[in-house]
PDB file of C-alpha atoms in Angstrom:
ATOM      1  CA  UNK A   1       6.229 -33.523  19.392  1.00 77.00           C
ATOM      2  CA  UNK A   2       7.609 -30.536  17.346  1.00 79.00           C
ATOM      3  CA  UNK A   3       5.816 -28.208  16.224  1.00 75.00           C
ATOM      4  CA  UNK A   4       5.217 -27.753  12.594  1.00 73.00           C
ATOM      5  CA  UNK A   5       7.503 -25.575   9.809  1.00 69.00           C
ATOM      6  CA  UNK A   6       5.459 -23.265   8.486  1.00 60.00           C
ATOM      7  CA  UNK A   7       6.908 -22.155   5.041  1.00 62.00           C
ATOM      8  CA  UNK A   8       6.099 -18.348   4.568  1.00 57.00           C
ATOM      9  CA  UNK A   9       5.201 -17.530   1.010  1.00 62.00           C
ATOM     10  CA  UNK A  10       6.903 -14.416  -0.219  1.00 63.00           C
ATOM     11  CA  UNK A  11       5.386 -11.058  -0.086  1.00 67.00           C
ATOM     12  CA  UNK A  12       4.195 -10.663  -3.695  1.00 84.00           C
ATOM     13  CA  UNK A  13       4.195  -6.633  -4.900  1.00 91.00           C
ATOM     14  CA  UNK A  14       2.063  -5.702  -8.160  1.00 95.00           C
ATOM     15  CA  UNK A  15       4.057  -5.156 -11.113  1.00 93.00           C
ATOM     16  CA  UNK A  16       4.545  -2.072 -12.563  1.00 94.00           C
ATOM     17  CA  UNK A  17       2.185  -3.718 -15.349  1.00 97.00           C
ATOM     18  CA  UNK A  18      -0.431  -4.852 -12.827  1.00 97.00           C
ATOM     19  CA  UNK A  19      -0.255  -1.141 -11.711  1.00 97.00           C
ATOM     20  CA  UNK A  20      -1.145   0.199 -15.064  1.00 98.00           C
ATOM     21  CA  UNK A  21      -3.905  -2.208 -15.424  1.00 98.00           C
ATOM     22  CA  UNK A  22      -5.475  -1.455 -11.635  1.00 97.00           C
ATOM     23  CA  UNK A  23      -5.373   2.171 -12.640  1.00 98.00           C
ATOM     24  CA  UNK A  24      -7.098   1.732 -15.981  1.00 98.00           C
ATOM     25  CA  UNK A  25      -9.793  -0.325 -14.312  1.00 98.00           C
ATOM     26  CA  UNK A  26     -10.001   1.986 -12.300  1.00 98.00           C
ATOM     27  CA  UNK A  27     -10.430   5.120 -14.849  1.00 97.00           C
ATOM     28  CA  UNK A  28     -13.230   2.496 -16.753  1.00 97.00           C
ATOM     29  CA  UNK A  29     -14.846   0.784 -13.562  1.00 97.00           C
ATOM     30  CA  UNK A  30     -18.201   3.111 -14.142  1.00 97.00           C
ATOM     31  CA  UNK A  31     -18.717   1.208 -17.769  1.00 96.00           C
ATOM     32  CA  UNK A  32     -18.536  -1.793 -16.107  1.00 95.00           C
ATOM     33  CA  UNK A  33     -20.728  -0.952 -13.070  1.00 95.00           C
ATOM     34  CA  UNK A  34     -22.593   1.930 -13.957  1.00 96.00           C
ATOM     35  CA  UNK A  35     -23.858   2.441 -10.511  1.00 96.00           C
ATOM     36  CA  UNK A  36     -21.149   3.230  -9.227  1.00 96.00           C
ATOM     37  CA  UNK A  37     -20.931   7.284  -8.672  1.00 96.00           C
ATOM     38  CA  UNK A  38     -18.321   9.293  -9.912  1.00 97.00           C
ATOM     39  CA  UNK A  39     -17.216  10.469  -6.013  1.00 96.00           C
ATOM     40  CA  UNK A  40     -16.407   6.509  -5.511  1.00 97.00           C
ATOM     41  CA  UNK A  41     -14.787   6.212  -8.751  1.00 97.00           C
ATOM     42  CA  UNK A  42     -12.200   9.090  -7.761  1.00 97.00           C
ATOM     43  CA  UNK A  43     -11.783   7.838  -4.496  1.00 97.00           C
ATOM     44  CA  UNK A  44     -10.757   4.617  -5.097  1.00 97.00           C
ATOM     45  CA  UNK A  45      -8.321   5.921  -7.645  1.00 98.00           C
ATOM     46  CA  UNK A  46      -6.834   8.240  -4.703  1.00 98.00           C
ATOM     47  CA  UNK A  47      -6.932   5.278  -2.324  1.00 98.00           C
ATOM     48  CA  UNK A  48      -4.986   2.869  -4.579  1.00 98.00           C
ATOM     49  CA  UNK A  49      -2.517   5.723  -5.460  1.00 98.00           C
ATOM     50  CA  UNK A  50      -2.372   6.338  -1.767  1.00 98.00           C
ATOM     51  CA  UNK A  51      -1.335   3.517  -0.676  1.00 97.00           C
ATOM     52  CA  UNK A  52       0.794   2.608  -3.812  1.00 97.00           C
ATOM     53  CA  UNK A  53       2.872   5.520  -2.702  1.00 98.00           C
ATOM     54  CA  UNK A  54       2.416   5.160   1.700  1.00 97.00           C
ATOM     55  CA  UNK A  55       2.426   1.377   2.420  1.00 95.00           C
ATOM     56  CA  UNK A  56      -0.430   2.375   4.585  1.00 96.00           C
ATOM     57  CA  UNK A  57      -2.548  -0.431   5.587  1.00 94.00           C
ATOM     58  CA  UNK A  58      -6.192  -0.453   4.441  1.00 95.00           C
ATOM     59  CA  UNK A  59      -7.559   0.197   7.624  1.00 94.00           C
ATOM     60  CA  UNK A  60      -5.604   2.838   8.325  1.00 94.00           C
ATOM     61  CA  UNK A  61      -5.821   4.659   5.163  1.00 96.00           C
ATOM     62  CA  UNK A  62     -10.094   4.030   5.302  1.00 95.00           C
ATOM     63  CA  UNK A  63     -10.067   6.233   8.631  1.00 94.00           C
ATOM     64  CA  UNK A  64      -7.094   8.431   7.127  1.00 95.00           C
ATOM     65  CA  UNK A  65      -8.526  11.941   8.377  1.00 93.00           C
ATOM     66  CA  UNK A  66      -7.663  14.928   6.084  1.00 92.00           C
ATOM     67  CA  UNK A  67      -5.299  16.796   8.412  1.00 93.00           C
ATOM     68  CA  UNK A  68      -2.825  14.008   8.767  1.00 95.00           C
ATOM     69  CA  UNK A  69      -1.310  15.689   5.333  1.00 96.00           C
ATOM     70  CA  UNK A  70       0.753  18.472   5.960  1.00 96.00           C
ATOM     71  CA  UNK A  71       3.001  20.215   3.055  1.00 96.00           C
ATOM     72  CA  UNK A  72       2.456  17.480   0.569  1.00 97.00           C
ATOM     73  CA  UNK A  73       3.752  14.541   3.360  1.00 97.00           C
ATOM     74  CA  UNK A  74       1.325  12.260   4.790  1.00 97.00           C
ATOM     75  CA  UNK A  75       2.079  11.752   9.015  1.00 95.00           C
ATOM     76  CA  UNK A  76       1.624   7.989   9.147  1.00 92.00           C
ATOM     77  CA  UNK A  77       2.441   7.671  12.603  1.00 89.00           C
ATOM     78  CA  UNK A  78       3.657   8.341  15.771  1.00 83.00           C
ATOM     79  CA  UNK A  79       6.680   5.924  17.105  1.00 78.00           C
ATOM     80  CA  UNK A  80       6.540   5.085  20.858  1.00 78.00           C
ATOM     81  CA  UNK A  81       9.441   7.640  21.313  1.00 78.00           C
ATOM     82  CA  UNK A  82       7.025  10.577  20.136  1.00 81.00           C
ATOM     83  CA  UNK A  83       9.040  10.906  16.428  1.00 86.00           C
ATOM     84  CA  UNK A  84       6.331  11.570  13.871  1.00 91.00           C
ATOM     85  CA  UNK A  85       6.854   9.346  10.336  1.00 92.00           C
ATOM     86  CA  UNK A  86       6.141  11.491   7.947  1.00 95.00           C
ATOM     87  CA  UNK A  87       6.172  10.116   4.289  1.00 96.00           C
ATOM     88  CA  UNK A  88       6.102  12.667   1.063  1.00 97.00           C
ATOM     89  CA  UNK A  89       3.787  11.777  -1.014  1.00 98.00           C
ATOM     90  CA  UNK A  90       3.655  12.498  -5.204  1.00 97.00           C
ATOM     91  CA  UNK A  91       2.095  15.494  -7.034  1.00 98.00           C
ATOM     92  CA  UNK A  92      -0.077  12.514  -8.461  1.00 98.00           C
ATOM     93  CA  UNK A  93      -1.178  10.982  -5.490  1.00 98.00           C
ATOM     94  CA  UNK A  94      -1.905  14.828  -4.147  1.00 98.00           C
ATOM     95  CA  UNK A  95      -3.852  15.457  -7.300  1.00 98.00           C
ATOM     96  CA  UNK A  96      -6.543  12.471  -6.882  1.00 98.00           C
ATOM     97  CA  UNK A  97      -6.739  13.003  -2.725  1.00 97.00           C
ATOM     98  CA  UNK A  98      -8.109  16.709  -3.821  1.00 97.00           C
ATOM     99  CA  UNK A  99     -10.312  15.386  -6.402  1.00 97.00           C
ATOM    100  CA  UNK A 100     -11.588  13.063  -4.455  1.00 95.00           C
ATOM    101  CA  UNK A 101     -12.326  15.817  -1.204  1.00 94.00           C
ATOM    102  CA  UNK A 102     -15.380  16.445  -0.186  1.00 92.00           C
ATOM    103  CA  UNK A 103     -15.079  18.355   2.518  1.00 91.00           C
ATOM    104  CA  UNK A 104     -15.655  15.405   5.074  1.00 91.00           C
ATOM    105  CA  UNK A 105     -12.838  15.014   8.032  1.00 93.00           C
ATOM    106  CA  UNK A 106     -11.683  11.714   6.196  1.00 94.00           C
ATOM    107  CA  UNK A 107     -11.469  11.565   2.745  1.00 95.00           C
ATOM    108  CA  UNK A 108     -12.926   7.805   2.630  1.00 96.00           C
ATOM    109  CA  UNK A 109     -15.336   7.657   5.059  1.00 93.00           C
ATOM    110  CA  UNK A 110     -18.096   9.987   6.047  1.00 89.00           C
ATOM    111  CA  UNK A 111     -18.321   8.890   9.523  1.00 88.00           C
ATOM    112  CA  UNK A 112     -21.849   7.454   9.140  1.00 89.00           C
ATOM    113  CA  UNK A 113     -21.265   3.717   9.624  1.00 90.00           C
ATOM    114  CA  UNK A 114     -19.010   1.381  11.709  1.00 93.00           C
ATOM    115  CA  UNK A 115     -15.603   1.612  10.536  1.00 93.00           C
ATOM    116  CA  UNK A 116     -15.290  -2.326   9.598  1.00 94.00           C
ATOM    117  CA  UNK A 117     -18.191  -1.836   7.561  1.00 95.00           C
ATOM    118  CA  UNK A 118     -16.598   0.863   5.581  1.00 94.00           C
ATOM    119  CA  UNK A 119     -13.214  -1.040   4.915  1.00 96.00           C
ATOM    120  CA  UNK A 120     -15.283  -3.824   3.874  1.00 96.00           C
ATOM    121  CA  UNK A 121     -17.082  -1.685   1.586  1.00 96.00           C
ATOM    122  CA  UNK A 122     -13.815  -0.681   0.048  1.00 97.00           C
ATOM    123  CA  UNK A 123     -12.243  -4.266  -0.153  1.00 96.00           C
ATOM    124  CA  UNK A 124     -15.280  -4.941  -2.300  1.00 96.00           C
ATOM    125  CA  UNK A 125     -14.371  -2.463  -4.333  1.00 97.00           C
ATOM    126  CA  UNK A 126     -11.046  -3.265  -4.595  1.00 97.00           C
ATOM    127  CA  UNK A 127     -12.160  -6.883  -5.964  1.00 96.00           C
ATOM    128  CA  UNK A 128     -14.216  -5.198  -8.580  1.00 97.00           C
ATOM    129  CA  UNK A 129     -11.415  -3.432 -10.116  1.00 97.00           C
ATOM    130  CA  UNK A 130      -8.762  -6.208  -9.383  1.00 97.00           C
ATOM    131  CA  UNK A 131     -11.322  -8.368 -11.785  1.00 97.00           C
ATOM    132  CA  UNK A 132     -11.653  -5.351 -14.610  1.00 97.00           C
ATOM    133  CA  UNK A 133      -7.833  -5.324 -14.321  1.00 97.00           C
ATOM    134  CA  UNK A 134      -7.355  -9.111 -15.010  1.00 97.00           C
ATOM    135  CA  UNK A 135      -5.781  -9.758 -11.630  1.00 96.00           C
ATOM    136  CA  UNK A 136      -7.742 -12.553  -9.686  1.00 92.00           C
ATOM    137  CA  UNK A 137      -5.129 -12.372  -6.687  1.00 91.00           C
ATOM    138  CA  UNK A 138      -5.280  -8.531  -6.191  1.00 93.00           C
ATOM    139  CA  UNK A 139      -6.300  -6.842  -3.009  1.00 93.00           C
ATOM    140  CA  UNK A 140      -5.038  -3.847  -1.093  1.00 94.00           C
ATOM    141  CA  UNK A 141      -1.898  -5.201   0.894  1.00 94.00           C
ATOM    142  CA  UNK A 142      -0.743  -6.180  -2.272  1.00 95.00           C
ATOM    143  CA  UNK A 143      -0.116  -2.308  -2.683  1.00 97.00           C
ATOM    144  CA  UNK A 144       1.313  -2.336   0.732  1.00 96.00           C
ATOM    145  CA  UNK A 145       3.734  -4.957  -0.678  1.00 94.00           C
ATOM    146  CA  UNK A 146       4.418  -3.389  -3.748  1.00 95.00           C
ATOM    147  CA  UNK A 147       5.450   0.217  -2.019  1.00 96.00           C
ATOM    148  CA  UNK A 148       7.693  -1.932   0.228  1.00 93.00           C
ATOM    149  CA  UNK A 149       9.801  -3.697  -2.584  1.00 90.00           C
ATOM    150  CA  UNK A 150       9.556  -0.962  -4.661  1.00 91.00           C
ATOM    151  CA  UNK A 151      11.851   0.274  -1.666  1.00 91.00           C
ATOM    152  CA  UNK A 152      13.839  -2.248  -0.797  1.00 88.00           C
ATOM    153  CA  UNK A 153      14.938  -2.713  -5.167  1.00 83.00           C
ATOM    154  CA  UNK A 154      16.059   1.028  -4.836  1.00 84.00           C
ATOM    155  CA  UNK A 155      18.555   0.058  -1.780  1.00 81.00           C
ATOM    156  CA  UNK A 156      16.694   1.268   0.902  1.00 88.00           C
ATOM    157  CA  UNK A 157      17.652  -0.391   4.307  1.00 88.00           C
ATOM    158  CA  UNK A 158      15.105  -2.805   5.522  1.00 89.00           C
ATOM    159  CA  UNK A 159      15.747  -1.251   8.919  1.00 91.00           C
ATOM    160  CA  UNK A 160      13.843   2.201   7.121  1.00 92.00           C
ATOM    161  CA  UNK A 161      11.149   0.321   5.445  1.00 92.00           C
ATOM    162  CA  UNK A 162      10.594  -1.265   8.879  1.00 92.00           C
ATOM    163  CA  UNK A 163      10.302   2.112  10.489  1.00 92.00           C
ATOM    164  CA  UNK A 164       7.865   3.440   7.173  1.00 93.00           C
ATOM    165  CA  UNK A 165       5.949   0.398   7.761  1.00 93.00           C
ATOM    166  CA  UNK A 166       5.123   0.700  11.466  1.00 90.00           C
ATOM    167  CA  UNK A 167       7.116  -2.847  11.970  1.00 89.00           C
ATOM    168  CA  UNK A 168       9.126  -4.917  13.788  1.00 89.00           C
ATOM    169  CA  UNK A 169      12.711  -5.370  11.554  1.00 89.00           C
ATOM    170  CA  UNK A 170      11.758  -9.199  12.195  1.00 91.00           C
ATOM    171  CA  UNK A 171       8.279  -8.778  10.368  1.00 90.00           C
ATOM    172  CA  UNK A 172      10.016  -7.038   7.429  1.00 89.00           C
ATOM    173  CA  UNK A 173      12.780  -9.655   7.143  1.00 87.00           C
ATOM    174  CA  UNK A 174      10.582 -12.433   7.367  1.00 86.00           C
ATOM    175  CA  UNK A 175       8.230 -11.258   4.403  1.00 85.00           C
ATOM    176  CA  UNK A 176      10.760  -9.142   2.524  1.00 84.00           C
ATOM    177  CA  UNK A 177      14.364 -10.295   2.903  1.00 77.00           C
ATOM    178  CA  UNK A 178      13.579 -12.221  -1.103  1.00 76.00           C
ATOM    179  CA  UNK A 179      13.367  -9.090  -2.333  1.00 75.00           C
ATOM    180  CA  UNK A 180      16.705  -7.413  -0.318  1.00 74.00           C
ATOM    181  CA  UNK A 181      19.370  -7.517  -3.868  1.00 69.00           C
ATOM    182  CA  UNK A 182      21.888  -5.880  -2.192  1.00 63.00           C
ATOM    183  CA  UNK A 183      22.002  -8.314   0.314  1.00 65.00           C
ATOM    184  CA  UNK A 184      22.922 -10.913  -2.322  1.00 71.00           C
ATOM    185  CA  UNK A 185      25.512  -8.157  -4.186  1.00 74.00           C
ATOM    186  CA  UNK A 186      26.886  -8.433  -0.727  1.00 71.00           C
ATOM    187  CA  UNK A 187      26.954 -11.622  -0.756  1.00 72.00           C
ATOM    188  CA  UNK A 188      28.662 -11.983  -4.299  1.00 82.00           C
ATOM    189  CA  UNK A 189      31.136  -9.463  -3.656  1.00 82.00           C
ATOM    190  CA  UNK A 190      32.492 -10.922  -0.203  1.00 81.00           C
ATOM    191  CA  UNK A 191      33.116 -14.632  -1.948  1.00 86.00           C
ATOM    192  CA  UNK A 192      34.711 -12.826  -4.689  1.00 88.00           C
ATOM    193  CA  UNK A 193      37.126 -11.093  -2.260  1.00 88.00           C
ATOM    194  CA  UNK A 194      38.196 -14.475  -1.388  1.00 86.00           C
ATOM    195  CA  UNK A 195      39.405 -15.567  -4.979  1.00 86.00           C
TER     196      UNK A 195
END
């Protein structure tokens, strides 16, 4: 008996209209759910932007404590070989994480709680804003996705946005090699050289 194919959908990034429309629901989420306080409101925005710009995962960014940013560059991990990855991070993105301090170690999480509890908290959240913004499908990798390919469509080597990523260059190629164009230029150019 062989085991079955399993056909891996592609990785499928935001686009920068989807972007726009997460950030306006964002900026309008307390009409829509009044309870929701102002602090929550400006740290979701920060958390989106953060992870727009990071490709952090969602858990990671939830129990993100403040001093992992350092000179405007977040320190999103350590590799086994003790090299830090340290990622710059926009003026924007900046901006919203100090408007959204208060004071706490973490910027997204008080500490009271369990920590699945808290990322749960946020994927809710998330879901309310994805639904403001008109996009059924959204949810935090998403913006994980959307950092990557951004990425990869300015030529960066997979073998870097593996590294950025905290993966394995087999993870990356098997949800991002679609989205690799130079790889087909490559392509393209090399039968050319034949004619």
């Amino acid at each position: 008996i062989r085991p079955p194919r399993v056909q891996v959908s592609p990785t499928l990034p935001f686009s920068d209209d989807q972007v726009e429309q997460l950030l306006w629901a964002v900026d309008t989420i307390r009409e829509v759910h009044t309870q929701i306080p102002e602090s929550t409101q400006k740290k979701l925005r920060a958390l989106i932007l953060l992870l727009l710009h990071s490709g952090m995962r969602i858990s990671n960014a939830v129990l993100m404590q403040r001093d992992r940013i350092k000179n405007g560059k977040l320190l999103i991990y350590t590799q086994k070989t003790g090299t830090p990855v340290w990622c710059p991070l926009p003026k924007k993105v900046l901006d919203a994480l100090a408007a959204a301090d208060e004071g706490d170690p973490y910027y997204f999480w008080s500490g009271n709680g369990t920590p699945k509890s808290m990322i749960t908290e946020w994927q809710e959240r998330m879901k309310r804003v994805c639904a403001i913004a008109g996009i059924p499908d959204g949810h935090f990798h998403r913006l994980r996705d959307t950092f990557s390919v951004r990425l990869l469509e300015n030529g960066v080597p997979l073998e870097t946005v593996a590294i950025l990523l905290g993966n394995t260059l087999q993870v990356c190629q098997k949800h991002y090699a679609p989205w690799v164009k130079s790889r087909q230029i490559k392509l393209e150019e090399a039968v050319k050289a034949t004619w």
